[in-house]
Structures are given as structure tokens and as C-alpha cells.
Short mmCIF file of C-alpha atoms and ligand atoms in Angstrom, two decimals:
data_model
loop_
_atom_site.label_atom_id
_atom_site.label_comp_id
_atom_site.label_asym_id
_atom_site.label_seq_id
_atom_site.Cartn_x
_atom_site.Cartn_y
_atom_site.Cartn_z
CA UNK A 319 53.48 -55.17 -95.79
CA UNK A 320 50.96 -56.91 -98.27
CA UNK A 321 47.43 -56.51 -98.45
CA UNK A 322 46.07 -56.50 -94.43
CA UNK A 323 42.89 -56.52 -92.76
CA UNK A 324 43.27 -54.55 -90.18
CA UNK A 325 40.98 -54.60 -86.72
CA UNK A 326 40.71 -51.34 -85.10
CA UNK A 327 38.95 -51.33 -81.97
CA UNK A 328 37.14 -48.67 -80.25
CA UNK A 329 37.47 -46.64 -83.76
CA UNK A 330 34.83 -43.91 -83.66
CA UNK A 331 36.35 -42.63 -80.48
CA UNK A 332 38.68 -40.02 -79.96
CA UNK A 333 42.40 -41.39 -81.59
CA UNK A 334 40.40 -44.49 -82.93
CA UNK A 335 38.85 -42.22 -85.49
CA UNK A 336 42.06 -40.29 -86.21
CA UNK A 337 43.77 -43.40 -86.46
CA UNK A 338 40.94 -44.85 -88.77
CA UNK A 339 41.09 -42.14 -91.29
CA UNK A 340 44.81 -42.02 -91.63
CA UNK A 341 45.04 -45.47 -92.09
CA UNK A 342 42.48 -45.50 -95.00
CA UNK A 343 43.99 -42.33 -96.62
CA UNK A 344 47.48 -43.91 -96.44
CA UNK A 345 47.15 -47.59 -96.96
CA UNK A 346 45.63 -49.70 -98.91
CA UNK A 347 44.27 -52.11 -96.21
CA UNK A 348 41.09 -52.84 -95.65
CA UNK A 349 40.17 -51.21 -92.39
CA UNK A 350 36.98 -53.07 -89.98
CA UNK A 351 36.52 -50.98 -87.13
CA UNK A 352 34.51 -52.71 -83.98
CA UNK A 353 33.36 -50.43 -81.86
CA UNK A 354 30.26 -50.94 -78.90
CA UNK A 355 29.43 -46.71 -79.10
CA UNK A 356 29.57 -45.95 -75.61
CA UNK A 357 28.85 -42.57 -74.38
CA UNK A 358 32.39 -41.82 -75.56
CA UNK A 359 32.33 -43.25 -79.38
CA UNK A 360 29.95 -41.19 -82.21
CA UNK A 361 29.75 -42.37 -85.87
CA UNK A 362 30.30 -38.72 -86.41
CA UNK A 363 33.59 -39.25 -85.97
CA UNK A 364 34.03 -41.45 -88.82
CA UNK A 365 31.22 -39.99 -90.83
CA UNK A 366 34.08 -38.65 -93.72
CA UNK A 367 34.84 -43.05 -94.22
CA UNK A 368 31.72 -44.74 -93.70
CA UNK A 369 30.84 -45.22 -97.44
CA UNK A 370 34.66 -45.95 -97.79
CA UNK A 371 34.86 -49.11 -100.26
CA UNK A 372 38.28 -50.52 -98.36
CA UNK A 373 36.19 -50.17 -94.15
CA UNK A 374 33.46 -51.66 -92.45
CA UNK A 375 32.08 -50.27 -89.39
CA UNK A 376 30.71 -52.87 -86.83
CA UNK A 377 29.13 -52.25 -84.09
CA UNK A 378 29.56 -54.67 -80.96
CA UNK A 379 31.51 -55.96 -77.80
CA UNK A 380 34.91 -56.77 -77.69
CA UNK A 381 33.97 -58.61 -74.70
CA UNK A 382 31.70 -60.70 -77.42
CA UNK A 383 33.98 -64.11 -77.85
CA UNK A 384 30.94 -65.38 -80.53
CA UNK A 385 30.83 -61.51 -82.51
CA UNK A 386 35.18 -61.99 -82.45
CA UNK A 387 34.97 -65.14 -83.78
CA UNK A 388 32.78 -64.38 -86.48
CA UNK A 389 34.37 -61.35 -87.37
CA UNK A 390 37.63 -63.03 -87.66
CA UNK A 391 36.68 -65.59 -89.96
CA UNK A 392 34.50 -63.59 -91.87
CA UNK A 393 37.03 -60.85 -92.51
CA UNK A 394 39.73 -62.99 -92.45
CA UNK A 395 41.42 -60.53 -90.25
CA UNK A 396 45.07 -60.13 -90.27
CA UNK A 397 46.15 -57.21 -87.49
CA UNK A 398 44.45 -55.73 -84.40
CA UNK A 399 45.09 -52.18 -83.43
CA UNK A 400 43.23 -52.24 -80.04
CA UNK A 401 42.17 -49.25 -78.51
CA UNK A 402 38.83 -49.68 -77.35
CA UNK A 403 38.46 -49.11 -73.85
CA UNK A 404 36.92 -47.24 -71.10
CA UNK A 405 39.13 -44.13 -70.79
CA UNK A 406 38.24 -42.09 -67.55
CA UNK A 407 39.74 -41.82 -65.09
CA UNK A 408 37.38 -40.04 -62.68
CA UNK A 409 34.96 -42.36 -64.18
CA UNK A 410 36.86 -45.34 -63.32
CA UNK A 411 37.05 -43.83 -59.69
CA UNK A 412 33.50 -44.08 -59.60
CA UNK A 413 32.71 -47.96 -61.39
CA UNK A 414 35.86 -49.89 -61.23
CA UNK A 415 34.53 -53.20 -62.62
CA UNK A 416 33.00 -51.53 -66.00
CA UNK A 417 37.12 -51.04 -66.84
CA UNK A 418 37.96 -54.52 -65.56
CA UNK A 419 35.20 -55.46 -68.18
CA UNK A 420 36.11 -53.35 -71.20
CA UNK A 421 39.85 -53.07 -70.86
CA UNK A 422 41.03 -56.33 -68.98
CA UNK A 423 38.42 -59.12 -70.13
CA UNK A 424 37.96 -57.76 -73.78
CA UNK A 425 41.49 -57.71 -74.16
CA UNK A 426 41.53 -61.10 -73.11
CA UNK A 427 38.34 -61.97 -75.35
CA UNK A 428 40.24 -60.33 -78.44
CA UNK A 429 43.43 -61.79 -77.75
CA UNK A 430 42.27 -65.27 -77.42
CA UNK A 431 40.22 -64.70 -80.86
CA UNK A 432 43.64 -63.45 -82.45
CA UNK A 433 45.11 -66.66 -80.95
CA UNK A 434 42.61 -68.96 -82.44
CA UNK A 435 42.55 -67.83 -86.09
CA UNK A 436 45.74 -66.17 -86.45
CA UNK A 437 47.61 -70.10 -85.35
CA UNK A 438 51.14 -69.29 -84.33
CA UNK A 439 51.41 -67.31 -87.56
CA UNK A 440 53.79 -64.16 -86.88
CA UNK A 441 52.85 -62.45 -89.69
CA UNK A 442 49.80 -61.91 -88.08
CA UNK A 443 50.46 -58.41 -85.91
CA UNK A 444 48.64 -57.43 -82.62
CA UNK A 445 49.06 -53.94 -81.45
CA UNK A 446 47.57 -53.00 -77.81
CA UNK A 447 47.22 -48.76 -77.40
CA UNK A 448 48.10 -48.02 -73.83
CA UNK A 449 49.27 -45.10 -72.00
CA UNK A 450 51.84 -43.89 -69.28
CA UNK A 451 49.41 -43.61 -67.12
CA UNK A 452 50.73 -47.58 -66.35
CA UNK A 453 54.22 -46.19 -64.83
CA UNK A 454 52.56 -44.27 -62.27
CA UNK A 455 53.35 -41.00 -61.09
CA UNK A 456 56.45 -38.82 -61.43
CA UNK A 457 58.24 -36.16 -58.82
CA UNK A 458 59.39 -32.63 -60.18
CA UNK A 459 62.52 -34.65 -62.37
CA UNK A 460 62.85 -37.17 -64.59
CA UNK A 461 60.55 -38.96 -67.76
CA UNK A 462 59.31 -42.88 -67.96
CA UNK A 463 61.07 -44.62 -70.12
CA UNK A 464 59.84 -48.45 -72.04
CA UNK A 465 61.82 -49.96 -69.13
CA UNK A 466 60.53 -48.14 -66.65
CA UNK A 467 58.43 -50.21 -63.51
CA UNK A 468 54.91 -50.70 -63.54
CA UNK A 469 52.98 -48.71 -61.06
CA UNK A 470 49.37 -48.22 -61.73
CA UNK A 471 47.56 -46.04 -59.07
CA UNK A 472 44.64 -45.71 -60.50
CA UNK A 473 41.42 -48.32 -61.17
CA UNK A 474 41.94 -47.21 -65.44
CA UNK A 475 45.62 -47.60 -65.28
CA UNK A 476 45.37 -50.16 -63.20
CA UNK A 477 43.11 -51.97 -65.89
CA UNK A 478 45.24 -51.08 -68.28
CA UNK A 479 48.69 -52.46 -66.88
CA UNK A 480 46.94 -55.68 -66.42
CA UNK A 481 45.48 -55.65 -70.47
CA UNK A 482 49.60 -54.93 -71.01
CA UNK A 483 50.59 -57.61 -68.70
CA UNK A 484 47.89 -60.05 -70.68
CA UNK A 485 49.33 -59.46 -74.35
CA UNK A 486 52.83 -59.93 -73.20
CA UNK A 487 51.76 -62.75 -71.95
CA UNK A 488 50.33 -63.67 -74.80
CA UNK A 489 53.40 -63.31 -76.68
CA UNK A 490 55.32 -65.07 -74.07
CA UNK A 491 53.50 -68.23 -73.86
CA UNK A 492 51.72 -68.41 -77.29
CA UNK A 493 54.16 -66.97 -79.52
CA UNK A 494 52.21 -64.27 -81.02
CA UNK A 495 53.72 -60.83 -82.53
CA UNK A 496 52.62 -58.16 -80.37
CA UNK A 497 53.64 -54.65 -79.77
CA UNK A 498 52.29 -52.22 -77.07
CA UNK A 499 52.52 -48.29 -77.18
CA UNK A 500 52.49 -45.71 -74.08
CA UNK A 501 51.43 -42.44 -75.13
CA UNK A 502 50.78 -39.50 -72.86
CA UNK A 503 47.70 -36.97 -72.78
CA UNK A 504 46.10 -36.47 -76.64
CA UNK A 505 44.51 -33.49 -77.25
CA UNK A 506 42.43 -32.56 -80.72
CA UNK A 507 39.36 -32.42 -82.33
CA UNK A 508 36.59 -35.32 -81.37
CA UNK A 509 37.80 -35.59 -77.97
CA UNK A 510 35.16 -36.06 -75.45
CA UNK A 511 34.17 -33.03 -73.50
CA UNK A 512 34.85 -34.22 -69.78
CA UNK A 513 38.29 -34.34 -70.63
CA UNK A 514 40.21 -31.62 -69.47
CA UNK A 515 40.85 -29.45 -72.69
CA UNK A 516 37.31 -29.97 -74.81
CA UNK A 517 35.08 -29.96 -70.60
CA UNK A 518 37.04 -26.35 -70.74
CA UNK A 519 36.57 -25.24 -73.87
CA UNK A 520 32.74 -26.20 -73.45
CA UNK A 521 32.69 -24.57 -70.34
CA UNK A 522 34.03 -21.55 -71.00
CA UNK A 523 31.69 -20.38 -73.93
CA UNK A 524 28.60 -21.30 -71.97
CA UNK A 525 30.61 -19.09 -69.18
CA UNK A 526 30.64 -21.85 -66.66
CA UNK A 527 32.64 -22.52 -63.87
CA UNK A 528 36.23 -24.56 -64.93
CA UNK A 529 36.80 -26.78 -62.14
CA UNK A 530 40.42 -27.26 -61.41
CA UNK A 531 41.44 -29.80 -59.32
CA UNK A 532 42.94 -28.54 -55.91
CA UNK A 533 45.76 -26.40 -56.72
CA UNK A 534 46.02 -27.22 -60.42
CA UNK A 535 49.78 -28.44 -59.72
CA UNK A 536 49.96 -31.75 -61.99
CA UNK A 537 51.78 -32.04 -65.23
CA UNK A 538 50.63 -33.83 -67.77
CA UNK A 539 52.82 -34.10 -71.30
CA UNK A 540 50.32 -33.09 -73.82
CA UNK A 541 50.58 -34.89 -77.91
CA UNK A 542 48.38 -34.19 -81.04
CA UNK A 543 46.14 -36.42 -81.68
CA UNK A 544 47.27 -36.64 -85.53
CA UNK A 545 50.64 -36.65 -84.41
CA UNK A 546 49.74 -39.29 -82.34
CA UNK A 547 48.04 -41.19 -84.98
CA UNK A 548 51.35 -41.21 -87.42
CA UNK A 549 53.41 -42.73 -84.26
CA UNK A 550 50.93 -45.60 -84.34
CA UNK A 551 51.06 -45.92 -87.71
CA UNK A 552 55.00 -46.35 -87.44
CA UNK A 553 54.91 -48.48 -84.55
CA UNK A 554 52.41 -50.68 -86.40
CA UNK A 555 54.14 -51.13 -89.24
CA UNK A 556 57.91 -50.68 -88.62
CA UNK A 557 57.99 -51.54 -84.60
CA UNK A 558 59.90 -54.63 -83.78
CA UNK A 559 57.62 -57.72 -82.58
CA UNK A 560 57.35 -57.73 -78.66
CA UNK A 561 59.10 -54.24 -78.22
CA UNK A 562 57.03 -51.38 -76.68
CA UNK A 563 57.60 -47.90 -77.71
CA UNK A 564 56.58 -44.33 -75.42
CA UNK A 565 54.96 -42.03 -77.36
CA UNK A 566 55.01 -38.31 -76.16
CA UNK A 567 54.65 -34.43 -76.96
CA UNK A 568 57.46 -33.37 -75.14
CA UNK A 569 55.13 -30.80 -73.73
CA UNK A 570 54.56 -30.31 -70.23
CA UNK A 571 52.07 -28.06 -68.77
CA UNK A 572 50.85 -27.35 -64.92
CA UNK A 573 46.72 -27.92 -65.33
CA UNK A 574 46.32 -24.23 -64.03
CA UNK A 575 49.03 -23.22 -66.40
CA UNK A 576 47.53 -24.52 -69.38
CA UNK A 577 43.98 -23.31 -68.38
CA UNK A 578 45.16 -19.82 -68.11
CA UNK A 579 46.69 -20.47 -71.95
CA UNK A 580 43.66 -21.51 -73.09
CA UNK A 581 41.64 -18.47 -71.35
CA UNK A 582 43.82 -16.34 -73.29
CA UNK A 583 43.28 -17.64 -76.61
CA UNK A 584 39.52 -18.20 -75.84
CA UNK A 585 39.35 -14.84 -74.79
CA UNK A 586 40.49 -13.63 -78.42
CA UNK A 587 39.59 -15.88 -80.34
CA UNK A 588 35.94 -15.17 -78.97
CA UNK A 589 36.56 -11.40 -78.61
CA UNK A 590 35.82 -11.05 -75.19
CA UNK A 591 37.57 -8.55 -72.58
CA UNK A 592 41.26 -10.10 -71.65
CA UNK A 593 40.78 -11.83 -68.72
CA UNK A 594 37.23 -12.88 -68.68
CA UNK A 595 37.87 -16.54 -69.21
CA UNK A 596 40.27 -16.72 -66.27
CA UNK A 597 37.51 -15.47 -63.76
CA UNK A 598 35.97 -18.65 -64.51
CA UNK A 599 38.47 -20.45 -62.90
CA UNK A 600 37.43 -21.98 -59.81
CA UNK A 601 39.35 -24.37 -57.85
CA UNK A 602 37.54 -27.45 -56.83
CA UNK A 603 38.19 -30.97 -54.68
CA UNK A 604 40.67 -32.89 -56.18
CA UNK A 605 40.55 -36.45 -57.80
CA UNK A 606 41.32 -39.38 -55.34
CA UNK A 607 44.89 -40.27 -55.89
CA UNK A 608 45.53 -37.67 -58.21
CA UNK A 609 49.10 -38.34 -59.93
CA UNK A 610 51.22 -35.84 -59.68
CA UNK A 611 53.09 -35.73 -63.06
CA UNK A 612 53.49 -37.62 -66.56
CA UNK A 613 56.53 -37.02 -68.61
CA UNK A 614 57.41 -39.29 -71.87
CA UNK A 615 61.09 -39.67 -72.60
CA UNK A 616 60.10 -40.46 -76.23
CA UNK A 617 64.11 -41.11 -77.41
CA UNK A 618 63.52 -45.26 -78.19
CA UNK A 619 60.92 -44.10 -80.94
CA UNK A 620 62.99 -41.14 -82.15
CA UNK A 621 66.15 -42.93 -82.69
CA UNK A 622 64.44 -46.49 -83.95
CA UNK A 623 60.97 -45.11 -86.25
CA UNK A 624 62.39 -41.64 -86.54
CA UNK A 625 59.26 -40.24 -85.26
CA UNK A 626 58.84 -36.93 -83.20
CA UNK A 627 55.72 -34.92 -82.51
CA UNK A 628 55.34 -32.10 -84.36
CA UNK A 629 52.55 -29.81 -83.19
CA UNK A 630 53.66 -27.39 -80.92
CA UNK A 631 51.09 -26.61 -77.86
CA UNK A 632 50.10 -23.30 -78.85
CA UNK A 633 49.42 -24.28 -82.09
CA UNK A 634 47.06 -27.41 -81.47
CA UNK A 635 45.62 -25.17 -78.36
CA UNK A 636 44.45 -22.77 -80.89
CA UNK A 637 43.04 -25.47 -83.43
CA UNK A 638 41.47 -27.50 -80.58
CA UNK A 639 39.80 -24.76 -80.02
CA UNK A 640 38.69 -23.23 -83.16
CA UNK A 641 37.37 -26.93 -84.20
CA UNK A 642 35.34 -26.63 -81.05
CA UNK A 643 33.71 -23.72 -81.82
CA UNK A 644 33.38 -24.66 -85.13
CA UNK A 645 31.57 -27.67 -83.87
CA UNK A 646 28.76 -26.78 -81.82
CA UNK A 647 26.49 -29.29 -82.89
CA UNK A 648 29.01 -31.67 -82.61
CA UNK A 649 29.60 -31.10 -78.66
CA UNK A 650 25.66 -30.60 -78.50
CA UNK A 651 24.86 -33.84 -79.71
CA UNK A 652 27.95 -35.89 -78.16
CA UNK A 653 26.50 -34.41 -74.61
CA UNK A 654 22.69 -35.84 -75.13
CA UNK A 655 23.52 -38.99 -76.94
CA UNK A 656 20.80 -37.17 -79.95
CA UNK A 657 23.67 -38.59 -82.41
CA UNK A 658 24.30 -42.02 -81.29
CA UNK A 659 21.11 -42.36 -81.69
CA UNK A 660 20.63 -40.85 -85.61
CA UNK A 661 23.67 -43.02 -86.74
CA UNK A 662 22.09 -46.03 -84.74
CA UNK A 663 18.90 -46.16 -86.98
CA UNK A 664 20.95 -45.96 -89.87
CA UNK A 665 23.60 -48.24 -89.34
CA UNK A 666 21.39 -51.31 -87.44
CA UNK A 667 21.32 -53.58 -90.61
CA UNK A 668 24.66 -53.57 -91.79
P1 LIG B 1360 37.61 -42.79 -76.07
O1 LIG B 1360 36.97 -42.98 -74.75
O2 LIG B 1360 37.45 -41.52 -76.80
O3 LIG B 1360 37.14 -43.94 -77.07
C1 LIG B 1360 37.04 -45.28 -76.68
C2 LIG B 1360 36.20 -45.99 -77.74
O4 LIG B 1360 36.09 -47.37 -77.35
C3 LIG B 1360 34.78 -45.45 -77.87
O5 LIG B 1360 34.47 -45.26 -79.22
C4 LIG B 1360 33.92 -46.53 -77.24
O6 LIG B 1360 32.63 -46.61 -77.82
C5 LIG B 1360 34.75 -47.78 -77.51
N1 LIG B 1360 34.47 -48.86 -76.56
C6 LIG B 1360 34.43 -48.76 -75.21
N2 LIG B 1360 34.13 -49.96 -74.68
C7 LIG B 1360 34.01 -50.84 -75.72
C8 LIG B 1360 33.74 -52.22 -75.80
N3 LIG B 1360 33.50 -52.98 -74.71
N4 LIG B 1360 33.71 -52.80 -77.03
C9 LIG B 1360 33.94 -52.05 -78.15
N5 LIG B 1360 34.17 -50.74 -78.11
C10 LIG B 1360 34.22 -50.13 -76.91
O7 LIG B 1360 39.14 -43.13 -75.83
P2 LIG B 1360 40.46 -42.49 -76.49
O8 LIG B 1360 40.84 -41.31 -75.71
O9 LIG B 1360 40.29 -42.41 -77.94
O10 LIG B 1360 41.51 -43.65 -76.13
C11 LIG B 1360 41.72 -44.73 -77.02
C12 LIG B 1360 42.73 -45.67 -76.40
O11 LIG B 1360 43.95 -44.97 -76.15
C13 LIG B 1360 42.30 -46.25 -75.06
O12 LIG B 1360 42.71 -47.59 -75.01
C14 LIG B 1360 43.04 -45.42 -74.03
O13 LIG B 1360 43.30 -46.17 -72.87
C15 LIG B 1360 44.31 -45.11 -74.79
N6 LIG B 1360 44.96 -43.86 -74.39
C16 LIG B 1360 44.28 -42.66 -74.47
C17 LIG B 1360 44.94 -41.48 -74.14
C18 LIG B 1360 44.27 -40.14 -74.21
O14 LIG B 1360 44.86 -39.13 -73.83
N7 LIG B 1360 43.03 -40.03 -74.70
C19 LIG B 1360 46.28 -41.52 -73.72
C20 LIG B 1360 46.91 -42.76 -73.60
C21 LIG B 1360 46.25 -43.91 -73.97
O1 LIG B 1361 48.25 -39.91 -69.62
C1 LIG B 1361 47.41 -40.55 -70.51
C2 LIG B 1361 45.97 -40.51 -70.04
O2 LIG B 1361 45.53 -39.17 -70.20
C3 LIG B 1361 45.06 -41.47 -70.78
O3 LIG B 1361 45.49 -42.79 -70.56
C4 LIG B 1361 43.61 -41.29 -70.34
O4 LIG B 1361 42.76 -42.12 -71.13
C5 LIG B 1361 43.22 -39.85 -70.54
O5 LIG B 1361 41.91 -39.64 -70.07
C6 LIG B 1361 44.20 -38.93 -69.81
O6 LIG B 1361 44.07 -39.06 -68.39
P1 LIG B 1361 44.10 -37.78 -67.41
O7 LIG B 1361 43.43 -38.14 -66.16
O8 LIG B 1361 45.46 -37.21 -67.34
O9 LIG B 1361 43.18 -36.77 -68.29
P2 LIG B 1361 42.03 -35.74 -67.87
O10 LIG B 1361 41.73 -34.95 -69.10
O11 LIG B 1361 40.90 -36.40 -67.18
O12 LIG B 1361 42.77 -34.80 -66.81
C7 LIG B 1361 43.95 -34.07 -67.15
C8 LIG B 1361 44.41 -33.36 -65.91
O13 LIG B 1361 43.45 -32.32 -65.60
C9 LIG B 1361 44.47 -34.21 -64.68
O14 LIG B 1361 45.55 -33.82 -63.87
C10 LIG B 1361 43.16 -33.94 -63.94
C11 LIG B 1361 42.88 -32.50 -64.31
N1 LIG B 1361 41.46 -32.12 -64.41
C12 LIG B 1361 40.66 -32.89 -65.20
C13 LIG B 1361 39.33 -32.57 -65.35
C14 LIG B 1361 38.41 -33.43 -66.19
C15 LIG B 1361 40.98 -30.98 -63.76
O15 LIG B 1361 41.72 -30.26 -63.08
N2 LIG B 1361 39.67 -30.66 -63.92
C16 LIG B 1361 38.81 -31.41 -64.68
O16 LIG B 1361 37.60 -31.07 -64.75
#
């Protein structure tokens, strides 16, 4: 690829900001991140690239037609990776429309900028980050696969399967080059914390309760966020126009399972008596609809990008958890919005 200008959305969130830094350590593109800060996005996360010569950071909507518009044509952007979105799901039990907002009508906003400036021209790439969660819900066998149904059961994936639906349409009817991921559950540093891994993690060394829901039964297929981030960078670059690839860890864990792993490695990495961690386990209502299980057969992107993940789950557990702790004021200040609100003053009048 030549020179891009490359539109990442929702950037200084969790993978935006992985995704962000790779891309300017590894490409020469010029890298504008959009992103409105919600509760769930912190300059901090990008604080290593904000003097970076080749990125800007914007903040703003991507439900703002007249911000796209004028980002577009004053960047002369080539490529969105989209990611911003709301990304709860026990949140989007609780305010369905502020997902049909975010995820369905600024996908639609962004999309229709793309379509304006970008012409018909297919050199012009638009990538939409989803997740399985689209496929619905899995018995004790079996993986979703790129063909698999759509099945959303929840208001996110529901809002999600229709921001899918919209750039294949998009493609369909207008022509343009698209390609959409799935990926499973990321785990990793800047994640967060009501998420299950970093709400634990947080819990656990104030030695509060770690709510499990009901039995703690449901799988979900955990990936790196870093290895996660090098998928999308392969599926950006290399993934065929209108294709869409899985992207998975191959690494399925039971909630309660993977709670009890992560009591044992809290418990030493924290030196505390074995055991200690896992008293704090306390099983609690579960989520409406709950889906059972996730699993990513990941073979389409193995055998066409020659990608795989590579961290194993005890491995990223461990160095989850360790950035954690090495973060305190990071997790402080992500809770009470103190951040935000630093980076705010100094970023209003770029
Ligand atoms: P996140 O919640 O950590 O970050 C989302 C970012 O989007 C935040 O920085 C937020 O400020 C920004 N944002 C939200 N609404 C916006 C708006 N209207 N305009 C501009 N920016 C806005 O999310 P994440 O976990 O990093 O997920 C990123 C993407 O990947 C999402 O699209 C999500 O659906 C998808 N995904 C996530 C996972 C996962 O396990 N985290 C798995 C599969 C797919
Ligand atoms: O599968 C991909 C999806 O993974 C992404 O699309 C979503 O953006 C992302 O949030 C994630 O969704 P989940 O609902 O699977 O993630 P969460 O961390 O909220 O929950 C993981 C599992 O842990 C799930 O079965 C619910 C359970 N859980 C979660 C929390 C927050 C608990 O038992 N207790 C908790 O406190």
C-alpha cells in the first residue's frame, strides 16, 4: 500500500489504542484517530503517540455528519478502521438506544461520509471491528465460522449485527471496499475495569466481592489484545475486499474457571495466603439472556493471512495482571473520570 490516511475510530479505547500504536510503529501512514472519550476512552491510552509527527487525535462524534465531513476533506482520508462503539453489554441491557446511537447510526454517519469523498474509488478501504458476539450463542460443541447465521441476542450485538448488515450493504449497493472482522473476548492492558478480567483484578486487591454470574458456566474464547491488534493489521491490509475474517484465541475458559486462575496468580503474585482470592468469590444474579458460549473457529484467517494468536492464557493472565498492579493510578483515574478531565484541558484547542 502507498502512503494512507488512515481513520481509526474509537482509538483511545481499549484495542483502539493498541491498534493505534502498532499502526504508527509499523507503518508509515498517517494515523487520525476520532474518538468522543466516553467513560470508556482515556488519552492515557495513547499518551506514548500524542506528540507523534505522522497522528492526530480528534476528539468528537462519529454520529457528527458536519465533524466527518470536515475531517474527511481536511485529512484527505483514505481508510477507516472503525471501532468506536459502545461496548457493554450489561450496559446495553440497561440503555438500549445509546448503542443504536453509537454503533448503528454512527456507522451509518461514517459510512455515508466514506461514500461521499471516497466516490466509488476502491482503493479507498473501510474496515468495520465487530465481534462474535453477532452469531449468537453456542451449545457445549462446535465454533462460528464467517458463514455462520446471524443471531444477535443481545441489545450490543444486536447493534452490532445491524452496523455489519449496514457496511455490507454499503458494499453491495454502492460499491465500496469493505471488510468486517469478528473477534472474540480481548483481554490486556487498558481494558476497562467492568469488564470481567480488569472489574476482577480491581476487585480483588481492594478485597471485594467478585461477582460471578449465576453458576459461572459460560465460555468465552479469550485473545490478546496485541495479538489481536496484528490480526487487524493483516486483515486491513492483506484481507480480500468484502470478505470477513473470525478472529480468535483458541482459548476457552468457564467464567468460574478462569476466576479461580486468576485467584491463583493474584494470590502470588500479591503474596497473599493460597486461597484468599477465591473466598472472594461470590456468586451473584445473572445477566438477562446471558449467552451461553463463544468459540472462534479462526481456520479462514490462518490458512488465507497466516495469522494465529500467540499468547497463551496463562501468560497474558499473568501480564494483565502485573500491568494492573503496575497501574494503580491508571485504574484510579479511569474509575473517577480525574483523567478525562486532565487530558481534556490540554487537548481542547487542537
Ligand atoms: P472500548 O469501550 O474500550 O472503547 C470504545 C471507544 O469508542 C472509547 O474510546 C470511546 O470513547 C469511543 N466511542 C464511543 N462512542 C463514540 C462515539 N459516538 N464517537 C466516537 N467515539 C466513541 O471498546 P473496545 O473493547 O476497545 O472495543 C472496540 C471495538 O471492538 C468495538 O467496536 C467493539 O464492539 C469491538 N469488539 C470488542 C471486543 C472486546 O472484547 N473488547 C470483542 C469483539 C469486538
Ligand atoms: O465476545 C466478544 C465480546 O466480548 C465483545 O464484543 C464485547 O464488547 C466485550 O465486552 C465482551 O463481551 P462479554 O459480555 O463476553 O464480556 P464481559 O467481560 O462483560 O463478560 C465476560 C463473561 O463474564 C460473561 O459471560 C459475563 C461474565 N461476567 C462479567 C462481569 C462483568 C461475570 O460473571 N461477572 C461480571 O462482573
Amino acid at each position: 500500500m502507498s502512503k494512507r490516511t488512515v481513520l481509526i475510530t474509537g482509538g483511545a479505547g481499549f484495542i483502539g489504542s493498541h491498534l493505534v500504536k502498532r499502526f504508527l510503529k509499523s507503518h508509515a501512514h498517517r494515523i487520525v484517530t476520532l474518538d468522543k472519550l466516553t467513560y470508556a476512552g482515556h488519552l492515557g491510552n495513547l499518551s506514548d503517540v500524542l506528540e507523534n509527527e505522522n497522528h492526530r487525535f480528534v476528539k468528537g462524534d462519529i454520529c457528527d455528519a458536519s465533524l466527518l465531513d470536515r475531517l474527511f476533506a481536511e485529512e484527505n482520508i483514505s481508510d477507516v478502521i472503525h471501532l468506536a462503539a459502545e461496548s457493554h453489554v450489561d450496559r446495553s441491557i440497561e440503555s438500549p438506544l445509546d448503542f443504536v446511537q453509537t454503533n448503528v447510526l454512527g456507522t451509518v454517519s461514517l459510512l455515508n461520509a466514506a461514500k461521499k469523498h471516497w466516490n466509488g474509488d476502491r482503493n479507498k478501504r473501510f474496515h468495520h471491528v465487530s465481534t462474535d458476539e453477532v452469531f449468537g450463542s453456542l451449545g457445549e460443541e462446535g465454533a462460528f465460522h464467517e458463514h455462520t447465521n446471524y443471531d444477535p441476542r443481545s441489545p450490543y450485538s444486536a447493534s452490532k449485527a445491524s452496523s455489519d448488515h449496514f457496511v455490507r450493504a454499503y458494499a453491495h449497493t454502492y460499491g465500496m471496499n469493505v471488510v468486517i472482522s469478528n473477534c472474540s473476548n480481548n483481554y490486556g492492558p487498558n481494558q476497562f475495569p467492568e469488564k470481567l478480567i480488569p472489574l476482577m483484578i480491581n476487585n480483588i486487591v481492594k478485597h471485594h466481592p467478585l461477582p460471578v454470574y449465576g453458576e459461572g458456566l459460560n465460555v468465552r474464547d479469550w485473545l490478546w489484545v496485541e495479538d489481536h491488534a496484528e490480526a487487524l493489521d493483516l486483515v486491513f491490509h492483506q484481507g480480500t475486499a468484502g470478505e470477513s475474517y473470525n478472529i480468535g484465541g483458541n482459548e476457552e475458559w468457564k467464567n468460574i474457571d478462569l476466576v479461580h486462575a486468576l485467584c491463583e496468580q493474584m494470590d502470588q503474585i500479591l503474596e497473599r495466603p493460597a486461597g484468599s482470592s477465591a473466598s472472594l468469590i461470590t456468586h451473584v444474579k445473572d445477566r438477562a439472556g446471558h449467552d451461553l458460549r463463544y468459540a472462534i473457529d479462526a481456520s479462514k484467517i490462518k490458512k488465507e493471512l497466516h495469522w494465529e494468536a500467540k499468547m497463551s492464557f496463562e501468560n497474558g493472565l499473568r501480564a494483565t495482571a502485573l500491568w494492573y498492579l503496575e497501574n494503580d493510578q491508571w485504574m484510579e483515574s479511569v474509575m473517577d473520570g480525574s483523567y478525562r478531565d486532565y487530558y481534556e484541558r490540554q487537548y481542547q484547542n487542537r
